[in-house]
PDB file of C-alpha atoms in Angstrom:
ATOM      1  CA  UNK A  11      41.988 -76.190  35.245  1.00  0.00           C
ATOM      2  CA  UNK A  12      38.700 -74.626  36.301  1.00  0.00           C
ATOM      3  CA  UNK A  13      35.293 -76.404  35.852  1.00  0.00           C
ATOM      4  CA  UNK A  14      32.894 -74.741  33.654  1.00  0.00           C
ATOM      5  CA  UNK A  15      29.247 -75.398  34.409  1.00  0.00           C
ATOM      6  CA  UNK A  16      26.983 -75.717  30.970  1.00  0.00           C
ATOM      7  CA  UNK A  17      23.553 -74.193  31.768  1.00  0.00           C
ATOM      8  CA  UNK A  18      21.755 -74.944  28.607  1.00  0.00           C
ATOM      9  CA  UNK A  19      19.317 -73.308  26.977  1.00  0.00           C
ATOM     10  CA  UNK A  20      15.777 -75.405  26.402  1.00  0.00           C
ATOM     11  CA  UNK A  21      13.076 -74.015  24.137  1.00  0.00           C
ATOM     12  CA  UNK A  22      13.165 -71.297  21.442  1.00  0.00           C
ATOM     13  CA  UNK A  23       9.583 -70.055  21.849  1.00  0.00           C
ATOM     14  CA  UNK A  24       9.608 -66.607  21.940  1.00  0.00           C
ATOM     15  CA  UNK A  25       9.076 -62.908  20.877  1.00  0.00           C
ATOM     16  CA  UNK A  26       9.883 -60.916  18.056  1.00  0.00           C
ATOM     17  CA  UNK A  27       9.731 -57.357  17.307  1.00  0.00           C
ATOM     18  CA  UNK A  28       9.720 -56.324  13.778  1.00  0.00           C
ATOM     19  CA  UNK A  29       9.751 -52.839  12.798  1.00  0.00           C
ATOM     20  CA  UNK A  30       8.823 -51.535  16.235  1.00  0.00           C
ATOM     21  CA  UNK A  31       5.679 -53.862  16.548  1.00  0.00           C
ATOM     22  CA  UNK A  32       5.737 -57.359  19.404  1.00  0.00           C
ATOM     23  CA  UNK A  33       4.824 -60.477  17.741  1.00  0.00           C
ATOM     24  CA  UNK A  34       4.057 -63.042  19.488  1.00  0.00           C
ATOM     25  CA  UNK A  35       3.638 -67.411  18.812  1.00  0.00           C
ATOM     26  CA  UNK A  36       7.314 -67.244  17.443  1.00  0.00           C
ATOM     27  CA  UNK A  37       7.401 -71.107  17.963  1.00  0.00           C
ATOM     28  CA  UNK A  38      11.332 -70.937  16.678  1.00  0.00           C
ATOM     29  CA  UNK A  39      14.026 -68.959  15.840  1.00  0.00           C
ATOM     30  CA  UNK A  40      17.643 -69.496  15.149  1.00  0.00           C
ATOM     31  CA  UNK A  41      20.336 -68.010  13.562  1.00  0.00           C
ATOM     32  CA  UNK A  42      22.222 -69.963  11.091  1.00  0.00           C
ATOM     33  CA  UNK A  43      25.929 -68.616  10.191  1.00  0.00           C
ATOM     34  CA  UNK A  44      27.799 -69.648   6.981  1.00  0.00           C
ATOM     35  CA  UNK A  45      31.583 -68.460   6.804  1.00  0.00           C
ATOM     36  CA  UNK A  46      33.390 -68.836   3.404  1.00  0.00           C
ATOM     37  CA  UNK A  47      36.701 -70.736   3.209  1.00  0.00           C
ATOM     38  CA  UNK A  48      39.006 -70.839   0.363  1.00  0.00           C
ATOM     39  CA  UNK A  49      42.070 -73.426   0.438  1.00  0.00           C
ATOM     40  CA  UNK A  50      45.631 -72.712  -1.608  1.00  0.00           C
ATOM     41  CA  UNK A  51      48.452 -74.819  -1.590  1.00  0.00           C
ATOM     42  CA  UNK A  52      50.896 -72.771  -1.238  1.00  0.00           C
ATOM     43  CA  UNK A  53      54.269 -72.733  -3.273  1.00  0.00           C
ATOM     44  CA  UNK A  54      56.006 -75.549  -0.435  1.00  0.00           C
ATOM     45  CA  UNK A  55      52.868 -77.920  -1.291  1.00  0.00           C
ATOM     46  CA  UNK A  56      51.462 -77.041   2.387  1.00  0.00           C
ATOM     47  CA  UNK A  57      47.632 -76.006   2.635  1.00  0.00           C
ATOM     48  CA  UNK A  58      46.506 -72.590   3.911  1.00  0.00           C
ATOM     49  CA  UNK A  59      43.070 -72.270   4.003  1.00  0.00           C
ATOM     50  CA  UNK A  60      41.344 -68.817   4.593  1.00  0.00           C
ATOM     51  CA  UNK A  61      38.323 -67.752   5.991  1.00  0.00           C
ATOM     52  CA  UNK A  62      36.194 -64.613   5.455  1.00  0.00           C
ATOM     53  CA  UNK A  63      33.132 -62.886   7.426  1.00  0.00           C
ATOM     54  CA  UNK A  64      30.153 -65.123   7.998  1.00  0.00           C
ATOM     55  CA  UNK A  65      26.589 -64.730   6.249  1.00  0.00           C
ATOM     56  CA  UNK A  66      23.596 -65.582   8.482  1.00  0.00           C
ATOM     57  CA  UNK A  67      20.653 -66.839   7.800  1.00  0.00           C
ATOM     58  CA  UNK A  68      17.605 -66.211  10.667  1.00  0.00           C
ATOM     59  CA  UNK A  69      15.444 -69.403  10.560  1.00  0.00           C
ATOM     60  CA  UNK A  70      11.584 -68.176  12.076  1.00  0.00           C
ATOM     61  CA  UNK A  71       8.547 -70.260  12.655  1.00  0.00           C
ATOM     62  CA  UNK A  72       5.332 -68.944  13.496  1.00  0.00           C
ATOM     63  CA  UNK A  73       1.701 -69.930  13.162  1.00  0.00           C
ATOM     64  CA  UNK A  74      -0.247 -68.676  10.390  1.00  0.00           C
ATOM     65  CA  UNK A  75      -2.616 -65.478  11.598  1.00  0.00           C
ATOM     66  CA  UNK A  76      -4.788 -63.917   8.634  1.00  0.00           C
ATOM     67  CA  UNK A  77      -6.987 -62.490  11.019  1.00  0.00           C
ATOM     68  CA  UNK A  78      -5.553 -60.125  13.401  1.00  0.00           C
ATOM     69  CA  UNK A  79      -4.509 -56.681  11.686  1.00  0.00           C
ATOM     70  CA  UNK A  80      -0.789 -56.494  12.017  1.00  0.00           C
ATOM     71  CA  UNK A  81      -0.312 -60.346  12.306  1.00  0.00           C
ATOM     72  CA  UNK A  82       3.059 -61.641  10.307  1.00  0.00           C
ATOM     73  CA  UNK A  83       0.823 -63.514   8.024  1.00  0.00           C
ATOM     74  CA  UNK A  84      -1.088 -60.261   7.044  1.00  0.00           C
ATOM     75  CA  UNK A  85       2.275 -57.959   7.348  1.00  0.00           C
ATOM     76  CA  UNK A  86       4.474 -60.276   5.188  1.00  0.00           C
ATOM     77  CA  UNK A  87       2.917 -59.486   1.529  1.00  0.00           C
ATOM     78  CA  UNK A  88       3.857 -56.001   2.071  1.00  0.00           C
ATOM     79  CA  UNK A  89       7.068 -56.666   3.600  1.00  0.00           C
ATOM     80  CA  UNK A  90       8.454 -58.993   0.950  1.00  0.00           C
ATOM     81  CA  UNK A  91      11.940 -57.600  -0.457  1.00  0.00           C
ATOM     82  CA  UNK A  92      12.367 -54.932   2.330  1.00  0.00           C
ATOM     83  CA  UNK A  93      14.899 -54.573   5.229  1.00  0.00           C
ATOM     84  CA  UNK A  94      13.119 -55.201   8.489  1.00  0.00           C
ATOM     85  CA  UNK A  95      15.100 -54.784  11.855  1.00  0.00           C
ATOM     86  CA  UNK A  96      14.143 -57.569  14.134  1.00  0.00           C
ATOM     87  CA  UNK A  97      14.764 -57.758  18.218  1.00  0.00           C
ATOM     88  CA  UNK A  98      14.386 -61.533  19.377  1.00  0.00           C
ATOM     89  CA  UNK A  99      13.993 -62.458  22.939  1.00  0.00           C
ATOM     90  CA  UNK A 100      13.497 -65.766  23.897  1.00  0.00           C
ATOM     91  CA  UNK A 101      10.704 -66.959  26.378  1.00  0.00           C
ATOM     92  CA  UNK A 102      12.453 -68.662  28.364  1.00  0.00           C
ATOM     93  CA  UNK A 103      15.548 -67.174  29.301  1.00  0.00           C
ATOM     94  CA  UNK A 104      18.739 -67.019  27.557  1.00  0.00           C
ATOM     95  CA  UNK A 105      20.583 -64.203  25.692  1.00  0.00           C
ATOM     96  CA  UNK A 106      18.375 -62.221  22.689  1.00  0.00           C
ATOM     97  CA  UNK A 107      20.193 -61.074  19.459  1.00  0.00           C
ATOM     98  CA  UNK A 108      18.899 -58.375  17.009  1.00  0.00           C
ATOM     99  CA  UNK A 109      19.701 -57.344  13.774  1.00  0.00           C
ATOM    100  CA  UNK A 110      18.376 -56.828  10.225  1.00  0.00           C
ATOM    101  CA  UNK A 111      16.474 -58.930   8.214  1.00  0.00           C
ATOM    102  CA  UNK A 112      15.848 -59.435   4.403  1.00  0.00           C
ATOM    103  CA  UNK A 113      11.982 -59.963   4.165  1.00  0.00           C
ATOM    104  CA  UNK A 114      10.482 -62.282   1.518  1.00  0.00           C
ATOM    105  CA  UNK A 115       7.277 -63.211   1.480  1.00  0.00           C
ATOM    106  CA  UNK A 116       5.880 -66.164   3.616  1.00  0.00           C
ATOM    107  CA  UNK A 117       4.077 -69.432   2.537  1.00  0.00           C
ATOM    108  CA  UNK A 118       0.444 -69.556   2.892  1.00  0.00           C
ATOM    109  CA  UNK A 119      -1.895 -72.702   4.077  1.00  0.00           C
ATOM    110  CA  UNK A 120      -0.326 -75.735   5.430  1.00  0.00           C
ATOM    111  CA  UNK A 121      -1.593 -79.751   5.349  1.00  0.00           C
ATOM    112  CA  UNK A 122      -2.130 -79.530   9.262  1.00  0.00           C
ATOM    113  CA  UNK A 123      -5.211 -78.138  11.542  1.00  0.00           C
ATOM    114  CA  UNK A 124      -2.878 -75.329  12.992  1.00  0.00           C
ATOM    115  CA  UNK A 125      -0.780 -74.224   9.778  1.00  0.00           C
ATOM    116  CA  UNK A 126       2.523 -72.867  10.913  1.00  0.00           C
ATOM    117  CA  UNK A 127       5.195 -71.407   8.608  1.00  0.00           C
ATOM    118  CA  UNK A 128       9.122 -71.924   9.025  1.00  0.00           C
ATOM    119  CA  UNK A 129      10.882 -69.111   6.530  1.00  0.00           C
ATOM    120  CA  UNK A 130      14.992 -68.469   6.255  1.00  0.00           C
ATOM    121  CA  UNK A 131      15.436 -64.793   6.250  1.00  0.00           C
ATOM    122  CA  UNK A 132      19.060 -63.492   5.059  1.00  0.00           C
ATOM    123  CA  UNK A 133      20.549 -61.504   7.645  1.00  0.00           C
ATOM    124  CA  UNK A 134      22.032 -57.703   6.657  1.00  0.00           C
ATOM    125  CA  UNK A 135      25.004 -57.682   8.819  1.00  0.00           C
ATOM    126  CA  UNK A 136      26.448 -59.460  11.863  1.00  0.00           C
ATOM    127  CA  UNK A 137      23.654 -60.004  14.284  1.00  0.00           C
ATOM    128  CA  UNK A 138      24.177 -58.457  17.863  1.00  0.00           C
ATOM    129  CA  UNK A 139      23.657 -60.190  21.382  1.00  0.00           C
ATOM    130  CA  UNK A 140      21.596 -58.555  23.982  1.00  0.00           C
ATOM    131  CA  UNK A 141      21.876 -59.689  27.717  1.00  0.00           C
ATOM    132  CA  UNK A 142      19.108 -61.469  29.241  1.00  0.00           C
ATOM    133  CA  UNK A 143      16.875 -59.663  31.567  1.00  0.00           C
ATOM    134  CA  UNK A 144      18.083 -59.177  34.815  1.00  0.00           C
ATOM    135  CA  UNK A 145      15.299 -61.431  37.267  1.00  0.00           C
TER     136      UNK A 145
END
């Protein structure tokens, strides 16, 4: 039985391009899949349960820019309720996925010195991998 090596990933700082344009100060990002299941007992009293295409959910933090032209903050408002396609690549190493993402509209403010928002964006479609960059 072979030996297989885990060579985790650490951090999920990163960049993110959203329709065309690099953002940077991504401070997270994930991608969250829920898959429905359905369970029948069948006619012999066993269970069969069934399971269907995930849903994802992209989870994004970032801190708060109203200054800069083009910044998320700034961008968001006019976003909201649009289809954005997003390319994430992680900052320190690792595989990227892209994809499509249902915009909404981004809290504003925060209770801390550096406010940061953390937003769940619905996914359109099955998220793609993209190989890491070759060093």
């Amino acid at each position: 039985m072979p030996n297989i090596t885990n060579k985790a990933y650490v951090g999920q700082a990163g960049t993110i391009v959203l329709n065309g344009d690099t953002h940077f100060g991504v401070t997270a990002f994930g991608l969250t899949p829920t898959t429905p299941r359905e369970q029948v007992v069948d006619i012999s009293g066993d269970v069969q349960v069934f399971t269907g295409k995930p849903t994802w959910l992209a989870n994004v933090a970032f801190h708060q820019d109203h200054i800069t032209d083009g910044s998320l903050s700034r961008k968001s408002p006019e976003w909201a309720g649009t289809v954005i396609p997003f390319t994430y690549t992680p900052q320190d190493g690792g595989e990227g996925r892209e994809g499509n993402l249902r915009w909404e509209d981004v809290p504003f403010g925060g209770d801390t010195a550096r406010h940061s928002v953390s937003q769940a964006f619905g996914v359109v479609g099955q998220p793609t991998i993209i190989a890491p960059a070759e060093a």
